[in-house]
Amino acid sequence: MTGRDEKRPLVLSMGEPGGIGLEIAGMAWRRQAREKPFLTRSFLLLADPALVKARLARACLDIPVVTIEAVEDTPLAFAQGLPVLPLKGAGPLPDAPGEVRADTAAAVKAAIEQAVFLVLSGEAAGLVTLPIQKESLYAAGFDFEGHTDFLAHLARKAGFSAEPVMMLTAGGLRCVPVTVHIALSEVPRRLRSEAIVRQGSVLAHDLARFFGIERPRIAVAGLNPHAGEGGRMGTEEKEIIEPAISALQETGVEAFGPLPADTLFHEEARKTYDAVLCMYHDQALIPVKTLDFHGGVNVTLGLPFVRTSPDHGTALAFAGTGRARPDSLIAALTLAEEMAQTLERAGQ
């Protein structure tokens, strides 16, 4: 723990209380504090301390919990147990592993809001969000598609600009899907040059800002097999993707393509770029999850603060069993610290 006191901690928002988030937070603390440290700083969890204690006990995880009153208490408390900062304005939460309950949605939302305040105020170095269950939030009147849109809304509400872009990373591969949660049949109709340019611009900017890559090389995947093969297998490359690449190049972004996706992700190809702009969800996520299924990280670029998340869901079936794996959370914490350190070195 030497040298940790002078570093701002990372903050975890509790996510869905019926899922595995609370357990893997405890497991990540145990790995850092008692087994094989992976960070040079501490982290805290925004949640109901009584619920965290009950869940860890139910899962037969011998992990102490320390209730703290302020973020600044985190480094000292971390040596004793998992630091938990109680949510403001939220009452006790039920210990109901595997259950999705609308009556916990307000607390889930409050955890995200309060965590964002801590990073925007500079008290915390970065935010790592534990997985949420959208259906319970929607039932309680949540008006956002998910974490990403809500985080951007909170940043804008606080007076900051935000252009959120989802990036998935694992095994040294970074992928940004231009279209995300839509049917594959909708992708050709909804793919736009403007979206490719916007996301490519944010990607290039934040690879420099958060990752210290001065001149990022961005490969752009084609949509069709063989990248359209000169129009024989589709015209989206010529009509949508190529103009977008030209527009990015005109702004100084080192973008190139469109490239056939079937030859874009092997080891030798990955050495030629720093990130890939993919045209649809699975084109980005399949190679990332193939490289490291348990260690993938979801990063939100385009925000005024560091945000990462495990690249998995709430895993309700594993909640309360103690059998969940913390690998992806540990990778998300590790990456959040790396991004925070890059900002700190730049004096941001």
mmCIF file of C-alpha atoms in Angstrom:
data_model
loop_
_atom_site.group_PDB
_atom_site.id
_atom_site.type_symbol
_atom_site.label_atom_id
_atom_site.label_comp_id
_atom_site.label_asym_id
_atom_site.label_seq_id
_atom_site.Cartn_x
_atom_site.Cartn_y
_atom_site.Cartn_z
ATOM 1 C CA MET A 1 0.000 0.000 0.000
ATOM 2 C CA THR A 2 3.080 2.247 0.034
ATOM 3 C CA GLY A 3 2.691 5.416 -2.008
ATOM 4 C CA ARG A 4 -1.069 5.109 -2.363
ATOM 5 C CA ASP A 5 -2.150 7.887 0.022
ATOM 6 C CA GLU A 6 -1.236 10.745 -2.305
ATOM 7 C CA LYS A 7 -3.227 9.287 -5.214
ATOM 8 C CA ARG A 8 -6.917 9.910 -5.701
ATOM 9 C CA PRO A 9 -8.928 6.694 -5.568
ATOM 10 C CA LEU A 10 -11.149 5.209 -8.233
ATOM 11 C CA VAL A 11 -14.876 5.007 -7.536
ATOM 12 C CA LEU A 12 -17.169 2.068 -8.279
ATOM 13 C CA SER A 13 -20.907 2.612 -8.718
ATOM 14 C CA MET A 14 -22.782 -0.392 -7.314
ATOM 15 C CA GLY A 15 -24.807 -1.348 -10.399
ATOM 16 C CA GLU A 16 -27.700 -3.810 -10.137
ATOM 17 C CA PRO A 17 -27.879 -5.007 -6.487
ATOM 18 C CA GLY A 18 -29.409 -8.309 -7.577
ATOM 19 C CA GLY A 19 -26.413 -9.108 -9.799
ATOM 20 C CA ILE A 20 -22.804 -10.073 -9.190
ATOM 21 C CA GLY A 21 -21.408 -6.538 -8.931
ATOM 22 C CA LEU A 22 -21.088 -6.387 -5.152
ATOM 23 C CA GLU A 23 -19.347 -9.755 -5.034
ATOM 24 C CA ILE A 24 -16.800 -9.025 -7.742
ATOM 25 C CA ALA A 25 -16.073 -5.648 -6.093
ATOM 26 C CA GLY A 26 -15.158 -7.552 -2.949
ATOM 27 C CA MET A 27 -13.102 -10.062 -4.931
ATOM 28 C CA ALA A 28 -11.226 -7.216 -6.647
ATOM 29 C CA TRP A 29 -10.434 -5.701 -3.221
ATOM 30 C CA ARG A 30 -9.136 -9.079 -2.013
ATOM 31 C CA ARG A 31 -6.917 -9.442 -5.094
ATOM 32 C CA GLN A 32 -5.497 -5.938 -4.628
ATOM 33 C CA ALA A 33 -5.132 -5.893 -0.844
ATOM 34 C CA ARG A 34 -4.254 -9.480 -0.003
ATOM 35 C CA GLU A 35 -3.140 -11.402 -3.080
ATOM 36 C CA LYS A 36 -1.580 -9.829 -6.177
ATOM 37 C CA PRO A 37 -1.869 -6.009 -6.342
ATOM 38 C CA PHE A 38 -2.739 -4.639 -9.754
ATOM 39 C CA LEU A 39 -3.184 -0.946 -8.883
ATOM 40 C CA THR A 40 -1.019 1.748 -7.314
ATOM 41 C CA ARG A 41 -4.043 3.370 -5.656
ATOM 42 C CA SER A 42 -7.182 2.390 -3.763
ATOM 43 C CA PHE A 43 -10.825 2.300 -4.808
ATOM 44 C CA LEU A 44 -14.164 2.690 -3.082
ATOM 45 C CA LEU A 45 -17.660 1.380 -3.706
ATOM 46 C CA LEU A 46 -20.753 3.590 -3.655
ATOM 47 C CA ALA A 47 -23.484 1.360 -2.186
ATOM 48 C CA ASP A 48 -25.451 0.395 0.920
ATOM 49 C CA PRO A 49 -22.807 -0.966 3.352
ATOM 50 C CA ALA A 50 -25.287 -3.299 5.058
ATOM 51 C CA LEU A 51 -26.250 -4.826 1.718
ATOM 52 C CA VAL A 52 -22.616 -5.289 0.717
ATOM 53 C CA LYS A 53 -21.844 -7.064 3.996
ATOM 54 C CA ALA A 54 -24.918 -9.286 3.670
ATOM 55 C CA ARG A 55 -24.153 -10.225 0.059
ATOM 56 C CA LEU A 56 -20.524 -11.079 0.697
ATOM 57 C CA ALA A 57 -21.535 -13.212 3.670
ATOM 58 C CA ARG A 58 -24.235 -14.965 1.640
ATOM 59 C CA ALA A 59 -21.665 -15.740 -1.052
ATOM 60 C CA CYS A 60 -19.313 -17.142 1.625
ATOM 61 C CA LEU A 61 -16.682 -14.529 0.803
ATOM 62 C CA ASP A 62 -14.549 -13.634 3.821
ATOM 63 C CA ILE A 63 -14.083 -10.018 2.802
ATOM 64 C CA PRO A 64 -14.313 -7.225 5.413
ATOM 65 C CA VAL A 65 -16.297 -4.079 4.629
ATOM 66 C CA VAL A 66 -15.363 -0.652 6.007
ATOM 67 C CA THR A 67 -17.969 2.110 5.962
ATOM 68 C CA ILE A 68 -16.376 5.474 5.176
ATOM 69 C CA GLU A 69 -17.741 9.004 5.495
ATOM 70 C CA ALA A 70 -15.794 10.686 2.694
ATOM 71 C CA VAL A 71 -13.683 9.818 -0.336
ATOM 72 C CA GLU A 72 -10.561 11.023 1.430
ATOM 73 C CA ASP A 73 -10.983 8.202 3.956
ATOM 74 C CA THR A 74 -10.520 5.573 1.239
ATOM 75 C CA PRO A 75 -6.746 4.951 1.321
ATOM 76 C CA LEU A 76 -6.599 4.347 5.074
ATOM 77 C CA ALA A 77 -9.775 2.228 5.083
ATOM 78 C CA PHE A 78 -8.568 0.172 2.120
ATOM 79 C CA ALA A 79 -5.921 -1.485 4.244
ATOM 80 C CA GLN A 80 -8.673 -2.831 6.517
ATOM 81 C CA GLY A 81 -11.371 -3.831 4.045
ATOM 82 C CA LEU A 82 -13.459 -2.841 1.041
ATOM 83 C CA PRO A 83 -14.300 0.864 1.541
ATOM 84 C CA VAL A 84 -18.016 1.548 1.014
ATOM 85 C CA LEU A 85 -19.369 5.090 0.886
ATOM 86 C CA PRO A 86 -23.112 5.088 1.717
ATOM 87 C CA LEU A 87 -25.447 6.489 -0.908
ATOM 88 C CA LYS A 88 -26.978 9.830 -0.028
ATOM 89 C CA GLY A 89 -30.753 9.797 0.227
ATOM 90 C CA ALA A 90 -31.098 6.050 -0.233
ATOM 91 C CA GLY A 91 -32.517 3.748 2.415
ATOM 92 C CA PRO A 92 -31.630 0.110 3.120
ATOM 93 C CA LEU A 93 -31.691 -2.203 0.111
ATOM 94 C CA PRO A 94 -32.878 -5.830 0.155
ATOM 95 C CA ASP A 95 -30.395 -8.652 -0.199
ATOM 96 C CA ALA A 96 -32.119 -10.403 -3.088
ATOM 97 C CA PRO A 97 -29.514 -12.051 -5.343
ATOM 98 C CA GLY A 98 -30.825 -13.018 -8.750
ATOM 99 C CA GLU A 99 -33.879 -10.791 -8.452
ATOM 100 C CA VAL A 100 -34.569 -7.697 -10.533
ATOM 101 C CA ARG A 101 -36.615 -5.270 -8.458
ATOM 102 C CA ALA A 102 -38.006 -1.908 -9.509
ATOM 103 C CA ASP A 103 -37.776 -0.679 -5.901
ATOM 104 C CA THR A 104 -33.958 -0.640 -6.121
ATOM 105 C CA ALA A 105 -33.809 1.401 -9.331
ATOM 106 C CA ALA A 106 -33.665 4.772 -7.554
ATOM 107 C CA ALA A 107 -30.607 3.668 -5.598
ATOM 108 C CA VAL A 108 -28.909 2.330 -8.747
ATOM 109 C CA LYS A 109 -29.475 5.655 -10.471
ATOM 110 C CA ALA A 110 -28.310 7.594 -7.401
ATOM 111 C CA ALA A 111 -25.074 5.590 -7.281
ATOM 112 C CA ILE A 112 -24.265 6.578 -10.861
ATOM 113 C CA GLU A 113 -25.151 10.226 -10.250
ATOM 114 C CA GLN A 114 -23.103 10.475 -7.073
ATOM 115 C CA ALA A 115 -20.145 8.684 -8.632
ATOM 116 C CA VAL A 116 -20.147 11.101 -11.572
ATOM 117 C CA PHE A 117 -20.168 14.013 -9.114
ATOM 118 C CA LEU A 118 -17.085 12.577 -7.399
ATOM 119 C CA VAL A 119 -15.092 12.354 -10.637
ATOM 120 C CA LEU A 120 -16.251 15.723 -11.974
ATOM 121 C CA SER A 121 -15.357 17.380 -8.659
ATOM 122 C CA GLY A 122 -11.891 15.831 -8.792
ATOM 123 C CA GLU A 123 -12.309 13.789 -5.614
ATOM 124 C CA ALA A 124 -12.004 10.515 -7.538
ATOM 125 C CA ALA A 125 -9.603 9.834 -10.394
ATOM 126 C CA GLY A 126 -11.990 7.771 -12.493
ATOM 127 C CA LEU A 127 -15.300 5.935 -12.556
ATOM 128 C CA VAL A 128 -15.776 2.194 -12.976
ATOM 129 C CA THR A 129 -19.432 1.269 -13.315
ATOM 130 C CA LEU A 130 -20.668 -2.136 -12.229
ATOM 131 C CA PRO A 131 -23.288 -3.706 -14.551
ATOM 132 C CA ILE A 132 -26.885 -2.484 -14.430
ATOM 133 C CA GLN A 133 -30.126 -4.261 -15.289
ATOM 134 C CA LYS A 134 -31.918 -1.930 -17.671
ATOM 135 C CA GLU A 135 -35.365 -3.491 -17.309
ATOM 136 C CA SER A 136 -35.629 -2.494 -13.650
ATOM 137 C CA LEU A 137 -34.527 1.043 -14.453
ATOM 138 C CA TYR A 138 -36.995 1.316 -17.314
ATOM 139 C CA ALA A 139 -39.785 0.124 -15.020
ATOM 140 C CA ALA A 140 -38.904 2.965 -12.664
ATOM 141 C CA GLY A 141 -39.065 5.594 -15.426
ATOM 142 C CA PHE A 142 -35.422 5.678 -16.553
ATOM 143 C CA ASP A 143 -35.394 7.630 -19.838
ATOM 144 C CA PHE A 144 -31.975 6.619 -21.176
ATOM 145 C CA GLU A 145 -30.854 3.709 -23.319
ATOM 146 C CA GLY A 146 -28.196 2.772 -20.806
ATOM 147 C CA HIS A 147 -25.116 3.842 -18.890
ATOM 148 C CA THR A 148 -23.468 5.686 -21.762
ATOM 149 C CA ASP A 149 -26.320 8.057 -22.568
ATOM 150 C CA PHE A 150 -26.973 8.714 -18.885
ATOM 151 C CA LEU A 151 -23.323 9.525 -18.170
ATOM 152 C CA ALA A 152 -23.248 11.968 -21.094
ATOM 153 C CA HIS A 153 -26.464 13.572 -19.808
ATOM 154 C CA LEU A 154 -24.969 14.038 -16.336
ATOM 155 C CA ALA A 155 -21.800 15.570 -17.788
ATOM 156 C CA ARG A 156 -23.790 18.019 -19.903
ATOM 157 C CA LYS A 157 -26.033 18.840 -16.956
ATOM 158 C CA ALA A 158 -22.911 19.808 -15.028
ATOM 159 C CA GLY A 159 -21.842 22.149 -17.834
ATOM 160 C CA PHE A 160 -19.375 19.903 -19.672
ATOM 161 C CA SER A 161 -19.441 18.863 -23.316
ATOM 162 C CA ALA A 162 -19.903 15.158 -24.027
ATOM 163 C CA GLU A 163 -19.798 13.118 -27.247
ATOM 164 C CA PRO A 164 -19.997 9.543 -25.957
ATOM 165 C CA VAL A 165 -18.393 6.770 -27.969
ATOM 166 C CA MET A 166 -18.257 3.127 -26.839
ATOM 167 C CA MET A 167 -14.929 1.371 -27.172
ATOM 168 C CA LEU A 168 -14.332 -2.295 -26.329
ATOM 169 C CA THR A 169 -10.831 -3.472 -25.551
ATOM 170 C CA ALA A 170 -9.024 -6.682 -24.627
ATOM 171 C CA GLY A 171 -5.682 -8.254 -25.412
ATOM 172 C CA GLY A 172 -4.343 -4.991 -26.823
ATOM 173 C CA LEU A 173 -7.193 -4.687 -29.354
ATOM 174 C CA ARG A 174 -9.422 -1.600 -29.300
ATOM 175 C CA CYS A 175 -12.673 -1.574 -31.287
ATOM 176 C CA VAL A 176 -15.396 1.059 -31.700
ATOM 177 C CA PRO A 177 -18.706 -0.066 -33.232
ATOM 178 C CA VAL A 178 -20.268 2.769 -35.247
ATOM 179 C CA THR A 179 -23.748 1.234 -34.956
ATOM 180 C CA VAL A 180 -24.542 -0.660 -31.789
ATOM 181 C CA HIS A 181 -27.793 -2.152 -30.558
ATOM 182 C CA ILE A 182 -29.781 -2.465 -33.763
ATOM 183 C CA ALA A 183 -30.743 -5.416 -35.921
ATOM 184 C CA LEU A 184 -28.136 -6.441 -38.464
ATOM 185 C CA SER A 185 -30.697 -5.900 -41.230
ATOM 186 C CA GLU A 186 -30.929 -2.231 -40.148
ATOM 187 C CA VAL A 187 -27.203 -1.508 -40.295
ATOM 188 C CA PRO A 188 -26.913 -0.683 -44.050
ATOM 189 C CA ARG A 189 -29.906 1.649 -43.851
ATOM 190 C CA ARG A 190 -28.752 3.471 -40.728
ATOM 191 C CA LEU A 191 -25.025 3.664 -41.355
ATOM 192 C CA ARG A 192 -23.991 7.268 -42.040
ATOM 193 C CA SER A 193 -20.735 8.938 -43.049
ATOM 194 C CA GLU A 194 -21.391 11.599 -40.412
ATOM 195 C CA ALA A 195 -21.481 8.978 -37.649
ATOM 196 C CA ILE A 196 -18.207 7.428 -38.827
ATOM 197 C CA VAL A 197 -16.548 10.858 -38.885
ATOM 198 C CA ARG A 198 -17.900 11.835 -35.465
ATOM 199 C CA GLN A 199 -16.837 8.624 -33.774
ATOM 200 C CA GLY A 200 -13.499 8.520 -35.582
ATOM 201 C CA SER A 201 -12.766 12.073 -34.453
ATOM 202 C CA VAL A 202 -13.614 11.311 -30.819
ATOM 203 C CA LEU A 203 -11.587 8.102 -31.001
ATOM 204 C CA ALA A 204 -8.486 9.866 -32.346
ATOM 205 C CA HIS A 205 -8.785 12.680 -29.801
ATOM 206 C CA ASP A 206 -9.223 10.402 -26.797
ATOM 207 C CA LEU A 207 -6.574 7.881 -27.802
ATOM 208 C CA ALA A 208 -4.221 10.833 -27.461
ATOM 209 C CA ARG A 209 -5.844 12.258 -24.325
ATOM 210 C CA PHE A 210 -6.444 9.096 -22.288
ATOM 211 C CA PHE A 211 -3.877 6.698 -23.767
ATOM 212 C CA GLY A 212 -0.990 9.001 -24.673
ATOM 213 C CA ILE A 213 -0.921 7.965 -28.350
ATOM 214 C CA GLU A 214 0.163 11.173 -30.065
ATOM 215 C CA ARG A 215 -0.864 10.246 -33.596
ATOM 216 C CA PRO A 216 -3.300 7.338 -33.457
ATOM 217 C CA ARG A 217 -3.583 5.007 -36.442
ATOM 218 C CA ILE A 218 -7.223 4.135 -37.018
ATOM 219 C CA ALA A 219 -8.171 1.239 -39.253
ATOM 220 C CA VAL A 220 -11.682 1.379 -40.689
ATOM 221 C CA ALA A 221 -13.481 -1.871 -41.417
ATOM 222 C CA GLY A 222 -15.687 -2.390 -44.416
ATOM 223 C CA LEU A 223 -19.295 -3.415 -43.993
ATOM 224 C CA ASN A 224 -19.526 -6.095 -46.684
ATOM 225 C CA PRO A 225 -17.409 -9.188 -47.348
ATOM 226 C CA HIS A 226 -14.058 -8.244 -48.933
ATOM 227 C CA ALA A 227 -14.948 -4.604 -48.134
ATOM 228 C CA GLY A 228 -17.449 -4.653 -50.973
ATOM 229 C CA GLU A 229 -14.957 -5.914 -53.558
ATOM 230 C CA GLY A 230 -15.176 -2.771 -55.651
ATOM 231 C CA GLY A 231 -18.954 -2.590 -55.431
ATOM 232 C CA ARG A 232 -19.641 -6.191 -56.434
ATOM 233 C CA MET A 233 -20.745 -7.109 -52.912
ATOM 234 C CA GLY A 234 -22.337 -3.854 -51.874
ATOM 235 C CA THR A 235 -21.906 -0.142 -52.377
ATOM 236 C CA GLU A 236 -21.763 1.075 -48.763
ATOM 237 C CA GLU A 237 -17.966 1.195 -48.860
ATOM 238 C CA LYS A 238 -17.901 3.573 -51.841
ATOM 239 C CA GLU A 239 -20.947 5.641 -50.897
ATOM 240 C CA ILE A 240 -20.599 5.902 -47.088
ATOM 241 C CA ILE A 241 -17.320 4.615 -45.659
ATOM 242 C CA GLU A 242 -14.750 5.943 -48.145
ATOM 243 C CA PRO A 243 -16.108 9.536 -47.999
ATOM 244 C CA ALA A 244 -15.971 9.347 -44.206
ATOM 245 C CA ILE A 245 -12.347 8.199 -44.272
ATOM 246 C CA SER A 246 -11.464 11.069 -46.610
ATOM 247 C CA ALA A 247 -13.209 13.532 -44.289
ATOM 248 C CA LEU A 248 -11.274 12.208 -41.298
ATOM 249 C CA GLN A 249 -7.998 12.434 -43.196
ATOM 250 C CA GLU A 250 -8.755 16.056 -44.109
ATOM 251 C CA THR A 251 -8.956 16.890 -40.401
ATOM 252 C CA GLY A 252 -5.575 15.286 -39.742
ATOM 253 C CA VAL A 253 -6.785 11.926 -38.447
ATOM 254 C CA GLU A 254 -4.646 9.022 -39.642
ATOM 255 C CA ALA A 255 -7.521 6.829 -40.778
ATOM 256 C CA PHE A 256 -7.268 4.209 -43.514
ATOM 257 C CA GLY A 257 -9.467 1.608 -45.177
ATOM 258 C CA PRO A 258 -12.073 0.344 -45.703
ATOM 259 C CA LEU A 259 -10.488 -3.009 -44.924
ATOM 260 C CA PRO A 260 -11.984 -6.503 -45.135
ATOM 261 C CA ALA A 261 -12.995 -7.542 -41.630
ATOM 262 C CA ASP A 262 -11.916 -11.154 -42.147
ATOM 263 C CA THR A 263 -8.238 -10.143 -42.367
ATOM 264 C CA LEU A 264 -8.278 -7.220 -39.966
ATOM 265 C CA PHE A 265 -7.894 -8.846 -36.558
ATOM 266 C CA HIS A 266 -5.083 -11.400 -36.793
ATOM 267 C CA GLU A 267 -1.881 -10.772 -34.865
ATOM 268 C CA GLU A 268 0.175 -9.235 -37.680
ATOM 269 C CA ALA A 269 -2.671 -6.949 -38.767
ATOM 270 C CA ARG A 270 -3.157 -5.674 -35.215
ATOM 271 C CA LYS A 271 0.375 -4.269 -35.254
ATOM 272 C CA THR A 272 -0.574 -1.820 -38.018
ATOM 273 C CA TYR A 273 -3.164 0.213 -36.090
ATOM 274 C CA ASP A 274 -4.067 1.508 -32.619
ATOM 275 C CA ALA A 275 -7.824 1.035 -32.919
ATOM 276 C CA VAL A 276 -10.487 -0.124 -35.358
ATOM 277 C CA LEU A 277 -13.699 1.587 -36.363
ATOM 278 C CA CYS A 278 -16.171 -1.235 -36.943
ATOM 279 C CA MET A 279 -19.470 -0.872 -38.728
ATOM 280 C CA TYR A 280 -21.700 -2.905 -36.398
ATOM 281 C CA HIS A 281 -21.880 -4.462 -32.945
ATOM 282 C CA ASP A 282 -20.650 -8.023 -33.527
ATOM 283 C CA GLN A 283 -17.935 -6.960 -35.946
ATOM 284 C CA ALA A 284 -16.326 -5.180 -32.966
ATOM 285 C CA LEU A 285 -17.232 -7.467 -30.075
ATOM 286 C CA ILE A 286 -16.468 -10.877 -31.550
ATOM 287 C CA PRO A 287 -12.710 -10.265 -32.004
ATOM 288 C CA VAL A 288 -12.425 -8.545 -28.605
ATOM 289 C CA LYS A 289 -14.183 -11.368 -26.770
ATOM 290 C CA THR A 290 -12.296 -14.001 -28.710
ATOM 291 C CA LEU A 291 -8.976 -12.506 -27.606
ATOM 292 C CA ASP A 292 -9.950 -12.385 -23.921
ATOM 293 C CA PHE A 293 -13.518 -13.321 -23.066
ATOM 294 C CA HIS A 294 -13.152 -12.778 -19.320
ATOM 295 C CA GLY A 295 -10.895 -9.735 -19.475
ATOM 296 C CA GLY A 296 -12.757 -7.414 -21.833
ATOM 297 C CA VAL A 297 -13.386 -3.806 -20.849
ATOM 298 C CA ASN A 298 -16.011 -1.332 -22.008
ATOM 299 C CA VAL A 299 -14.643 2.233 -22.191
ATOM 300 C CA THR A 300 -16.691 5.350 -22.812
ATOM 301 C CA LEU A 301 -14.738 7.923 -24.789
ATOM 302 C CA GLY A 302 -15.927 11.474 -25.354
ATOM 303 C CA LEU A 303 -16.654 12.173 -21.684
ATOM 304 C CA PRO A 304 -14.870 14.760 -19.506
ATOM 305 C CA PHE A 305 -13.771 11.990 -17.128
ATOM 306 C CA VAL A 306 -12.431 8.432 -17.118
ATOM 307 C CA ARG A 307 -15.122 5.746 -17.322
ATOM 308 C CA THR A 308 -14.638 2.032 -17.749
ATOM 309 C CA SER A 309 -16.834 -0.970 -17.024
ATOM 310 C CA PRO A 310 -16.609 -4.760 -17.065
ATOM 311 C CA ASP A 311 -17.610 -6.079 -20.453
ATOM 312 C CA HIS A 312 -20.325 -8.371 -19.106
ATOM 313 C CA GLY A 313 -23.799 -8.128 -17.664
ATOM 314 C CA THR A 314 -25.282 -8.618 -14.220
ATOM 315 C CA ALA A 315 -25.052 -12.451 -14.363
ATOM 316 C CA LEU A 316 -28.100 -12.882 -12.154
ATOM 317 C CA ALA A 317 -27.760 -16.671 -12.136
ATOM 318 C CA PHE A 318 -24.383 -16.409 -10.384
ATOM 319 C CA ALA A 319 -25.399 -13.743 -7.854
ATOM 320 C CA GLY A 320 -25.019 -14.842 -4.251
ATOM 321 C CA THR A 321 -23.043 -17.963 -5.151
ATOM 322 C CA GLY A 322 -19.491 -16.639 -4.856
ATOM 323 C CA ARG A 323 -18.691 -18.243 -8.226
ATOM 324 C CA ALA A 324 -18.533 -15.060 -10.291
ATOM 325 C CA ARG A 325 -15.182 -14.137 -11.834
ATOM 326 C CA PRO A 326 -13.724 -10.665 -11.175
ATOM 327 C CA ASP A 327 -11.348 -10.718 -14.176
ATOM 328 C CA SER A 328 -13.203 -8.151 -16.264
ATOM 329 C CA LEU A 329 -13.660 -5.794 -13.300
ATOM 330 C CA ILE A 330 -9.971 -6.067 -12.447
ATOM 331 C CA ALA A 331 -9.150 -5.257 -16.083
ATOM 332 C CA ALA A 332 -11.575 -2.299 -15.966
ATOM 333 C CA LEU A 333 -9.974 -0.959 -12.773
ATOM 334 C CA THR A 334 -6.499 -1.420 -14.230
ATOM 335 C CA LEU A 335 -7.392 0.414 -17.425
ATOM 336 C CA ALA A 336 -9.159 3.209 -15.513
ATOM 337 C CA GLU A 337 -5.986 3.787 -13.522
ATOM 338 C CA GLU A 338 -3.850 3.810 -16.667
ATOM 339 C CA MET A 339 -6.158 6.400 -18.245
ATOM 340 C CA ALA A 340 -6.197 8.471 -15.038
ATOM 341 C CA GLN A 341 -2.398 8.391 -14.880
ATOM 342 C CA THR A 342 -2.177 9.669 -18.446
ATOM 343 C CA LEU A 343 -4.409 12.620 -17.502
ATOM 344 C CA GLU A 344 -2.449 13.243 -14.322
ATOM 345 C CA ARG A 345 0.870 13.301 -16.166
ATOM 346 C CA ALA A 346 -0.643 15.883 -18.528
ATOM 347 C CA GLY A 347 -1.780 17.972 -15.555
ATOM 348 C CA GLN A 348 -5.472 17.413 -16.216
#
